[in-house]
Amino acid sequence: MMSNRSAVADRLLENDPTLVKLDLSSSLRITDYEAFRQAMLSNHTVQKVVVDFQWLEEYLPQTEYLLLLATVGRMQGLEKLMIFDHGRNSIPMAALASAMRPASHLKALDVVRLEFSSKQDVTLFAQVMAEHESLERFSSHRLTLASGVTLDELFRTLRALPNLRAVCLSFDWDLRTSYVQDAQSLVTLCQSQSLQELKLWSRQLDDSCCIAIAQALRVNTTLKTLDLQCQIIGNQGIEEITAMMEQNYTIESVRTTGRRMSLSNKIDMYVRLNRAGRVILVNADATKKDWVKVLIEGREDIDAIFYFIRSNPTILDME
C-alpha cells in the first residue's frame, strides 16, 4: 500500500487539481524531506497550508523545520497560511518569518499561539507584514507578549496595507498589561480605508483606548464589524461607542461587554438600522423608490427604521 507521504508527494508533483489544501502534520510521516520539499516547490494547485508547529518541533531539528517553512512560503499557489501549536510552547517569530517572507501572494494569515518575546520580534513581524500588500486577513489567537512589549508598531504597519479587510486578535488570558503604549496606534488602524472587520479580544485595553477607537470610527466608512468582547469597558467608553454609532452609518455588527444595558440596546438599534440601510435614508438624493426598497429589504429591522423616522420626521420632506 502506498504511504500517505508518498500519496501526497505524488499528488503535489502531478499538480492534482483537487489538492488545494496541504496539512503538514504527523499524519504525513515524511521520511525523505528533501524529496517532499521539491514536490512542494513544483506544485501550483495548493492554496492553503496548515502547519502543526508542535509536530515540526518534535520531529525536526530547527534548521530543517525552518527550511520546510520557507518552502511553504515559496509554494506557487499559496494564498492562505495557518500555523498552530497545541502544546505549551508558543510559535517563535523566526519560524513565522521563514514561512511568510517568500509568500508573495499571501491573502490570509492565521496563527495560534504566536509569541512576541521582545520589541525586536514586533519590529521583525511588522517588517515582514509590510512586504505583503496582498494580505486581506490577519488573525491570531492566544497571542502572547513579553513584559514591556507592545504592538503599536504593528498596528501602524497594518493600517498601511491597502487590501487588509480583517484584523482579528485574541490575547492570552495571562497577559496583564496593555498591548499598546499609545492609543493613537489603534486610532491609526481605525483610519484604514480598507478594513471591514476589527476584533480585539482581551482584558487589557483601558477605557481611554476604547474611547479613542470609538472617536476614530465616527468618520470611518468601510468598517462593518467591531468586536471588543472581553474588554472591561466603562460607562464613558460605552457612551462614546453609542455616540459613534449615532454618526456611523456603515457598521453592521458591534459586540461589547459594557455595563449599561440601556446604551447597549441603543447601540443594537443603530446596528439594525445600518443593516437596513440608514445610509440611504439620510441621503439627500434619496428617492421614494430608494425608501421603498429599504422598507422591503429591511423587514427584519423594520421597527428600527420606524423608530428612526419618528425621531427624525424632517427626513420625510422629500419630493
mmCIF file of C-alpha atoms in Angstrom:
data_model
loop_
_atom_site.group_PDB
_atom_site.id
_atom_site.type_symbol
_atom_site.label_atom_id
_atom_site.label_comp_id
_atom_site.label_asym_id
_atom_site.label_seq_id
_atom_site.Cartn_x
_atom_site.Cartn_y
_atom_site.Cartn_z
ATOM 1 C CA MET A 1 0.000 0.000 0.000
ATOM 2 C CA MET A 2 1.263 3.470 -0.907
ATOM 3 C CA SER A 3 2.122 5.511 2.186
ATOM 4 C CA ASN A 4 0.270 8.710 2.989
ATOM 5 C CA ARG A 5 3.515 10.618 2.483
ATOM 6 C CA SER A 6 4.056 9.087 -0.960
ATOM 7 C CA ALA A 7 0.459 9.667 -1.987
ATOM 8 C CA VAL A 8 0.584 13.349 -1.035
ATOM 9 C CA ALA A 9 4.002 13.835 -2.631
ATOM 10 C CA ASP A 10 2.777 12.263 -5.873
ATOM 11 C CA ARG A 11 -0.302 14.465 -5.910
ATOM 12 C CA LEU A 12 1.899 17.503 -5.337
ATOM 13 C CA LEU A 13 4.166 16.520 -8.224
ATOM 14 C CA GLU A 14 1.227 15.777 -10.502
ATOM 15 C CA ASN A 15 -0.475 19.066 -9.593
ATOM 16 C CA ASP A 16 -3.663 17.249 -8.705
ATOM 17 C CA PRO A 17 -6.396 19.906 -9.179
ATOM 18 C CA THR A 18 -8.316 18.528 -6.175
ATOM 19 C CA LEU A 19 -5.343 19.103 -3.861
ATOM 20 C CA VAL A 20 -5.941 22.679 -2.749
ATOM 21 C CA LYS A 21 -5.106 22.230 0.955
ATOM 22 C CA LEU A 22 -1.961 20.724 2.472
ATOM 23 C CA ASP A 23 -1.757 19.669 6.132
ATOM 24 C CA LEU A 24 1.779 19.459 7.460
ATOM 25 C CA SER A 25 1.334 17.225 10.474
ATOM 26 C CA SER A 26 2.427 13.893 11.924
ATOM 27 C CA SER A 27 -0.061 12.070 9.696
ATOM 28 C CA LEU A 28 2.286 12.608 6.737
ATOM 29 C CA ARG A 29 5.101 10.509 8.245
ATOM 30 C CA ILE A 30 7.662 12.138 5.964
ATOM 31 C CA THR A 31 10.941 10.243 5.669
ATOM 32 C CA ASP A 32 12.591 11.971 2.703
ATOM 33 C CA TYR A 33 12.178 15.651 3.499
ATOM 34 C CA GLU A 34 14.229 16.867 0.554
ATOM 35 C CA ALA A 35 12.074 14.968 -1.939
ATOM 36 C CA PHE A 36 8.934 16.224 -0.238
ATOM 37 C CA ARG A 37 10.218 19.800 -0.344
ATOM 38 C CA GLN A 38 10.894 19.512 -4.070
ATOM 39 C CA ALA A 39 7.377 18.182 -4.587
ATOM 40 C CA MET A 40 6.021 21.196 -2.712
ATOM 41 C CA LEU A 41 8.038 23.592 -4.853
ATOM 42 C CA SER A 42 6.804 22.027 -8.089
ATOM 43 C CA ASN A 43 3.156 22.351 -7.094
ATOM 44 C CA HIS A 44 0.823 25.193 -8.041
ATOM 45 C CA THR A 45 -2.595 23.807 -7.003
ATOM 46 C CA VAL A 46 -2.289 24.084 -3.202
ATOM 47 C CA GLN A 47 -3.797 27.352 -1.994
ATOM 48 C CA LYS A 48 -3.926 26.733 1.765
ATOM 49 C CA VAL A 49 -1.301 25.201 4.046
ATOM 50 C CA VAL A 50 -1.967 24.264 7.680
ATOM 51 C CA VAL A 51 1.143 23.693 9.801
ATOM 52 C CA ASP A 52 1.181 21.790 13.093
ATOM 53 C CA PHE A 53 4.160 23.542 14.655
ATOM 54 C CA GLN A 54 4.305 21.216 17.652
ATOM 55 C CA TRP A 55 4.908 18.335 15.265
ATOM 56 C CA LEU A 56 7.647 20.275 13.454
ATOM 57 C CA GLU A 57 9.491 20.989 16.685
ATOM 58 C CA GLU A 58 9.245 17.416 17.922
ATOM 59 C CA TYR A 59 10.324 15.633 14.750
ATOM 60 C CA LEU A 60 12.712 18.038 13.012
ATOM 61 C CA PRO A 61 15.807 19.951 14.091
ATOM 62 C CA GLN A 62 15.441 23.716 13.884
ATOM 63 C CA THR A 63 17.427 24.136 10.666
ATOM 64 C CA GLU A 64 15.208 21.601 8.888
ATOM 65 C CA TYR A 65 11.857 22.896 10.073
ATOM 66 C CA LEU A 66 12.843 26.473 9.215
ATOM 67 C CA LEU A 67 13.757 25.249 5.732
ATOM 68 C CA LEU A 68 10.449 23.410 5.429
ATOM 69 C CA LEU A 69 8.542 26.539 6.494
ATOM 70 C CA ALA A 70 10.447 28.615 3.952
ATOM 71 C CA THR A 71 9.438 26.047 1.340
ATOM 72 C CA VAL A 72 5.803 26.513 2.339
ATOM 73 C CA GLY A 73 6.149 30.223 1.642
ATOM 74 C CA ARG A 74 7.631 29.528 -1.790
ATOM 75 C CA MET A 75 4.729 27.370 -2.949
ATOM 76 C CA GLN A 76 3.394 28.982 -6.110
ATOM 77 C CA GLY A 77 -0.317 28.912 -5.300
ATOM 78 C CA LEU A 78 -0.150 29.715 -1.577
ATOM 79 C CA GLU A 79 -2.818 32.228 -0.534
ATOM 80 C CA LYS A 80 -3.747 31.091 2.985
ATOM 81 C CA LEU A 81 -1.369 30.073 5.766
ATOM 82 C CA MET A 82 -2.343 28.741 9.185
ATOM 83 C CA ILE A 83 0.226 27.805 11.837
ATOM 84 C CA PHE A 84 -0.903 26.412 15.175
ATOM 85 C CA ASP A 85 0.592 24.760 18.241
ATOM 86 C CA HIS A 86 -1.480 22.612 20.592
ATOM 87 C CA GLY A 87 1.427 22.274 23.004
ATOM 88 C CA ARG A 88 2.613 24.562 25.757
ATOM 89 C CA ASN A 89 5.192 26.391 23.684
ATOM 90 C CA SER A 90 4.470 29.460 21.587
ATOM 91 C CA ILE A 91 5.478 29.823 17.953
ATOM 92 C CA PRO A 92 8.779 31.755 17.704
ATOM 93 C CA MET A 93 8.936 34.737 15.381
ATOM 94 C CA ALA A 94 11.833 33.297 13.376
ATOM 95 C CA ALA A 95 9.671 30.345 12.349
ATOM 96 C CA LEU A 96 6.786 32.531 11.229
ATOM 97 C CA ALA A 97 9.069 34.903 9.338
ATOM 98 C CA SER A 98 10.642 31.949 7.500
ATOM 99 C CA ALA A 99 7.264 30.933 6.114
ATOM 100 C CA MET A 100 5.985 34.427 5.379
ATOM 101 C CA ARG A 101 8.876 36.197 3.689
ATOM 102 C CA PRO A 102 8.737 34.296 0.371
ATOM 103 C CA ALA A 103 4.910 34.084 0.280
ATOM 104 C CA SER A 104 4.377 36.805 -2.323
ATOM 105 C CA HIS A 105 0.667 36.108 -2.925
ATOM 106 C CA LEU A 106 -0.457 35.597 0.677
ATOM 107 C CA LYS A 107 -4.029 36.741 1.348
ATOM 108 C CA ALA A 108 -4.808 35.227 4.763
ATOM 109 C CA LEU A 109 -2.601 34.552 7.798
ATOM 110 C CA ASP A 110 -3.896 32.756 10.900
ATOM 111 C CA VAL A 111 -1.519 31.990 13.777
ATOM 112 C CA VAL A 112 -2.415 30.235 17.023
ATOM 113 C CA ARG A 113 -0.071 30.813 19.993
ATOM 114 C CA LEU A 114 2.088 33.490 18.405
ATOM 115 C CA GLU A 115 4.620 34.991 20.798
ATOM 116 C CA PHE A 116 6.313 38.385 20.754
ATOM 117 C CA SER A 117 9.176 37.824 23.163
ATOM 118 C CA SER A 118 10.882 41.169 22.530
ATOM 119 C CA LYS A 119 10.449 44.530 20.827
ATOM 120 C CA GLN A 120 12.686 43.174 18.078
ATOM 121 C CA ASP A 121 10.071 40.492 17.394
ATOM 122 C CA VAL A 122 7.437 43.178 16.859
ATOM 123 C CA THR A 123 9.753 45.088 14.523
ATOM 124 C CA LEU A 124 10.585 41.943 12.542
ATOM 125 C CA PHE A 125 6.958 40.933 12.182
ATOM 126 C CA ALA A 126 5.923 44.456 11.191
ATOM 127 C CA GLN A 127 8.637 44.490 8.524
ATOM 128 C CA VAL A 128 7.506 41.135 7.146
ATOM 129 C CA MET A 129 3.859 42.208 7.143
ATOM 130 C CA ALA A 130 4.742 45.412 5.283
ATOM 131 C CA GLU A 131 6.043 43.263 2.420
ATOM 132 C CA HIS A 132 2.620 41.649 1.895
ATOM 133 C CA GLU A 133 0.362 44.233 0.306
ATOM 134 C CA SER A 134 -1.848 41.407 -0.968
ATOM 135 C CA LEU A 135 -2.809 40.392 2.604
ATOM 136 C CA GLU A 136 -6.565 40.608 3.230
ATOM 137 C CA ARG A 137 -6.934 38.916 6.621
ATOM 138 C CA PHE A 138 -4.720 38.618 9.706
ATOM 139 C CA SER A 139 -5.884 36.663 12.734
ATOM 140 C CA SER A 140 -4.034 35.423 15.780
ATOM 141 C CA HIS A 141 -5.407 33.532 18.773
ATOM 142 C CA ARG A 142 -3.854 33.189 22.233
ATOM 143 C CA LEU A 143 -1.317 35.838 21.290
ATOM 144 C CA THR A 144 1.296 36.461 23.998
ATOM 145 C CA LEU A 145 3.624 39.371 24.746
ATOM 146 C CA ALA A 146 6.663 39.543 26.979
ATOM 147 C CA SER A 147 6.699 42.188 29.704
ATOM 148 C CA GLY A 148 7.148 45.681 28.274
ATOM 149 C CA VAL A 149 6.378 44.642 24.692
ATOM 150 C CA THR A 150 3.552 46.404 22.839
ATOM 151 C CA LEU A 151 2.106 46.178 19.335
ATOM 152 C CA ASP A 152 1.991 49.881 18.425
ATOM 153 C CA GLU A 153 4.450 49.455 15.554
ATOM 154 C CA LEU A 154 2.487 46.518 14.153
ATOM 155 C CA PHE A 155 -0.843 48.388 14.231
ATOM 156 C CA ARG A 156 0.680 51.286 12.306
ATOM 157 C CA THR A 157 2.003 48.847 9.711
ATOM 158 C CA LEU A 158 -1.356 47.106 9.350
ATOM 159 C CA ARG A 159 -3.037 50.423 8.669
ATOM 160 C CA ALA A 160 -0.799 50.883 5.596
ATOM 161 C CA LEU A 161 -1.714 47.543 3.959
ATOM 162 C CA PRO A 162 -4.016 48.542 1.069
ATOM 163 C CA ASN A 163 -6.059 45.323 0.866
ATOM 164 C CA LEU A 164 -6.353 44.381 4.545
ATOM 165 C CA ARG A 165 -10.015 43.733 5.343
ATOM 166 C CA ALA A 166 -9.909 41.907 8.679
ATOM 167 C CA VAL A 167 -7.797 42.072 11.853
ATOM 168 C CA CYS A 168 -8.899 39.531 14.471
ATOM 169 C CA LEU A 169 -6.743 39.198 17.586
ATOM 170 C CA SER A 170 -7.374 37.403 20.863
ATOM 171 C CA PHE A 171 -4.795 37.595 23.607
ATOM 172 C CA ASP A 172 -3.652 35.078 26.188
ATOM 173 C CA TRP A 173 -5.600 35.391 29.439
ATOM 174 C CA ASP A 174 -2.348 35.579 31.399
ATOM 175 C CA LEU A 175 -1.489 38.899 29.742
ATOM 176 C CA ARG A 176 -1.705 41.521 32.486
ATOM 177 C CA THR A 177 -0.719 44.771 30.776
ATOM 178 C CA SER A 178 -1.972 46.736 27.787
ATOM 179 C CA TYR A 179 -0.721 45.647 24.374
ATOM 180 C CA VAL A 180 -0.471 49.263 23.223
ATOM 181 C CA GLN A 181 1.650 52.037 24.660
ATOM 182 C CA ASP A 182 -0.256 54.801 22.902
ATOM 183 C CA ALA A 183 -3.945 54.686 21.976
ATOM 184 C CA GLN A 184 -3.050 56.638 18.835
ATOM 185 C CA SER A 185 -1.733 53.439 17.239
ATOM 186 C CA LEU A 186 -5.256 51.980 17.474
ATOM 187 C CA VAL A 187 -6.678 55.215 16.075
ATOM 188 C CA THR A 188 -4.293 54.861 13.150
ATOM 189 C CA LEU A 189 -5.541 51.327 12.476
ATOM 190 C CA CYS A 190 -9.155 52.523 12.609
ATOM 191 C CA GLN A 191 -8.341 55.049 9.880
ATOM 192 C CA SER A 192 -7.692 52.257 7.387
ATOM 193 C CA GLN A 193 -9.563 52.753 4.121
ATOM 194 C CA SER A 194 -9.943 49.005 3.539
ATOM 195 C CA LEU A 195 -10.623 47.485 6.982
ATOM 196 C CA GLN A 196 -14.074 45.897 7.297
ATOM 197 C CA GLU A 197 -13.671 43.751 10.423
ATOM 198 C CA LEU A 198 -11.873 44.601 13.676
ATOM 199 C CA LYS A 199 -11.873 42.136 16.564
ATOM 200 C CA LEU A 200 -9.782 42.730 19.684
ATOM 201 C CA TRP A 201 -10.489 40.147 22.380
ATOM 202 C CA SER A 202 -8.666 40.722 25.653
ATOM 203 C CA ARG A 203 -8.979 42.278 29.092
ATOM 204 C CA GLN A 204 -6.074 44.672 28.661
ATOM 205 C CA LEU A 205 -7.410 47.788 26.918
ATOM 206 C CA ASP A 206 -8.416 50.536 29.308
ATOM 207 C CA ASP A 207 -11.361 52.863 28.775
ATOM 208 C CA SER A 208 -9.187 55.524 27.130
ATOM 209 C CA CYS A 209 -8.305 53.117 24.312
ATOM 210 C CA CYS A 210 -11.949 52.155 23.761
ATOM 211 C CA ILE A 211 -12.852 55.854 23.685
ATOM 212 C CA ALA A 212 -10.097 56.543 21.141
ATOM 213 C CA ILE A 213 -11.334 53.689 18.929
ATOM 214 C CA ALA A 214 -14.918 54.951 19.086
ATOM 215 C CA GLN A 215 -13.948 58.516 18.245
ATOM 216 C CA ALA A 216 -11.841 57.388 15.288
ATOM 217 C CA LEU A 217 -14.676 55.265 13.900
ATOM 218 C CA ARG A 218 -17.124 58.171 13.778
ATOM 219 C CA VAL A 219 -15.831 59.030 10.312
ATOM 220 C CA ASN A 220 -14.906 55.526 9.156
ATOM 221 C CA THR A 221 -16.956 54.442 6.123
ATOM 222 C CA THR A 222 -15.602 50.931 5.492
ATOM 223 C CA LEU A 223 -15.794 49.015 8.800
ATOM 224 C CA LYS A 224 -18.683 46.546 9.063
ATOM 225 C CA THR A 225 -17.822 44.635 12.268
ATOM 226 C CA LEU A 226 -16.455 45.922 15.590
ATOM 227 C CA ASP A 227 -15.869 43.308 18.287
ATOM 228 C CA LEU A 228 -14.432 44.395 21.646
ATOM 229 C CA GLN A 229 -15.604 41.412 23.668
ATOM 230 C CA CYS A 230 -13.869 40.748 26.972
ATOM 231 C CA GLN A 231 -12.606 44.343 27.221
ATOM 232 C CA ILE A 232 -13.546 45.923 30.537
ATOM 233 C CA ILE A 233 -15.351 48.906 29.034
ATOM 234 C CA GLY A 234 -16.511 51.547 31.499
ATOM 235 C CA ASN A 235 -19.510 53.857 31.258
ATOM 236 C CA GLN A 236 -17.633 56.540 29.344
ATOM 237 C CA GLY A 237 -16.385 54.005 26.825
ATOM 238 C CA ILE A 238 -19.906 52.707 26.201
ATOM 239 C CA GLU A 239 -21.182 56.281 25.874
ATOM 240 C CA GLU A 240 -18.531 57.041 23.241
ATOM 241 C CA ILE A 241 -19.365 53.882 21.292
ATOM 242 C CA THR A 242 -23.043 54.873 21.387
ATOM 243 C CA ALA A 243 -22.222 58.393 20.176
ATOM 244 C CA MET A 244 -20.093 56.904 17.420
ATOM 245 C CA MET A 245 -22.935 54.677 16.249
ATOM 246 C CA GLU A 246 -25.232 57.700 16.028
ATOM 247 C CA GLN A 247 -22.887 59.083 13.361
ATOM 248 C CA ASN A 248 -21.575 55.929 11.684
ATOM 249 C CA TYR A 249 -23.904 54.555 9.003
ATOM 250 C CA THR A 250 -21.880 51.525 7.869
ATOM 251 C CA ILE A 251 -21.064 49.377 10.938
ATOM 252 C CA GLU A 252 -23.470 46.426 10.974
ATOM 253 C CA SER A 253 -22.206 44.474 13.997
ATOM 254 C CA VAL A 254 -20.975 45.675 17.405
ATOM 255 C CA ARG A 255 -20.121 43.384 20.307
ATOM 256 C CA THR A 256 -19.005 44.706 23.676
ATOM 257 C CA THR A 257 -19.104 43.787 27.346
ATOM 258 C CA GLY A 258 -20.332 47.193 28.504
ATOM 259 C CA ARG A 259 -22.181 47.581 31.786
ATOM 260 C CA ARG A 260 -25.099 49.828 30.780
ATOM 261 C CA MET A 261 -27.880 47.801 29.207
ATOM 262 C CA SER A 262 -29.845 50.860 28.038
ATOM 263 C CA LEU A 263 -26.930 52.094 25.941
ATOM 264 C CA SER A 264 -26.192 48.584 24.684
ATOM 265 C CA ASN A 265 -29.785 48.416 23.435
ATOM 266 C CA LYS A 266 -29.360 51.769 21.711
ATOM 267 C CA ILE A 267 -26.177 50.554 20.018
ATOM 268 C CA ASP A 268 -28.071 47.484 18.846
ATOM 269 C CA MET A 269 -30.810 49.691 17.389
ATOM 270 C CA TYR A 270 -28.279 51.653 15.333
ATOM 271 C CA VAL A 271 -26.656 48.414 14.175
ATOM 272 C CA ARG A 272 -30.001 47.136 12.928
ATOM 273 C CA LEU A 273 -30.710 50.465 11.289
ATOM 274 C CA ASN A 274 -27.397 50.339 9.437
ATOM 275 C CA ARG A 275 -28.136 46.810 8.261
ATOM 276 C CA ALA A 276 -31.475 48.003 6.933
ATOM 277 C CA GLY A 277 -29.902 50.876 5.011
ATOM 278 C CA ARG A 278 -29.664 54.050 7.107
ATOM 279 C CA VAL A 279 -27.093 55.423 4.661
ATOM 280 C CA ILE A 280 -29.878 55.517 2.060
ATOM 281 C CA LEU A 281 -32.465 57.029 4.407
ATOM 282 C CA VAL A 282 -30.239 60.013 5.211
ATOM 283 C CA ASN A 283 -29.043 60.529 1.649
ATOM 284 C CA ALA A 284 -30.200 63.943 0.438
ATOM 285 C CA ASP A 285 -30.633 62.499 -3.059
ATOM 286 C CA ALA A 286 -32.697 59.504 -1.915
ATOM 287 C CA THR A 287 -35.910 58.922 -3.857
ATOM 288 C CA LYS A 288 -39.178 57.337 -2.809
ATOM 289 C CA LYS A 289 -38.100 54.297 -4.809
ATOM 290 C CA ASP A 290 -34.974 54.033 -2.638
ATOM 291 C CA TRP A 291 -37.085 54.237 0.512
ATOM 292 C CA VAL A 292 -39.486 51.571 -0.695
ATOM 293 C CA LYS A 293 -36.519 49.298 -1.392
ATOM 294 C CA VAL A 294 -35.181 49.829 2.148
ATOM 295 C CA LEU A 295 -38.585 49.105 3.689
ATOM 296 C CA ILE A 296 -38.996 45.929 1.629
ATOM 297 C CA GLU A 297 -35.486 44.560 2.166
ATOM 298 C CA GLY A 298 -35.253 45.656 5.817
ATOM 299 C CA ARG A 299 -38.261 43.756 7.088
ATOM 300 C CA GLU A 300 -36.323 42.118 9.925
ATOM 301 C CA ASP A 301 -35.275 45.565 11.182
ATOM 302 C CA ILE A 302 -38.472 47.437 10.370
ATOM 303 C CA ASP A 303 -39.049 48.608 13.958
ATOM 304 C CA ALA A 304 -35.602 50.245 13.966
ATOM 305 C CA ILE A 305 -36.473 52.029 10.720
ATOM 306 C CA PHE A 306 -39.763 53.315 12.132
ATOM 307 C CA TYR A 307 -38.008 54.471 15.317
ATOM 308 C CA PHE A 308 -35.513 56.403 13.212
ATOM 309 C CA ILE A 309 -38.287 58.034 11.159
ATOM 310 C CA ARG A 310 -40.227 59.040 14.282
ATOM 311 C CA SER A 311 -37.045 60.518 15.761
ATOM 312 C CA ASN A 312 -36.213 62.390 12.535
ATOM 313 C CA PRO A 313 -39.555 63.380 10.948
ATOM 314 C CA THR A 314 -37.981 66.016 8.686
ATOM 315 C CA ILE A 315 -36.368 63.352 6.521
ATOM 316 C CA LEU A 316 -39.851 62.614 5.172
ATOM 317 C CA ASP A 317 -39.901 66.011 3.455
ATOM 318 C CA MET A 318 -38.878 64.786 0.039
ATOM 319 C CA GLU A 319 -40.258 65.267 -3.430
#
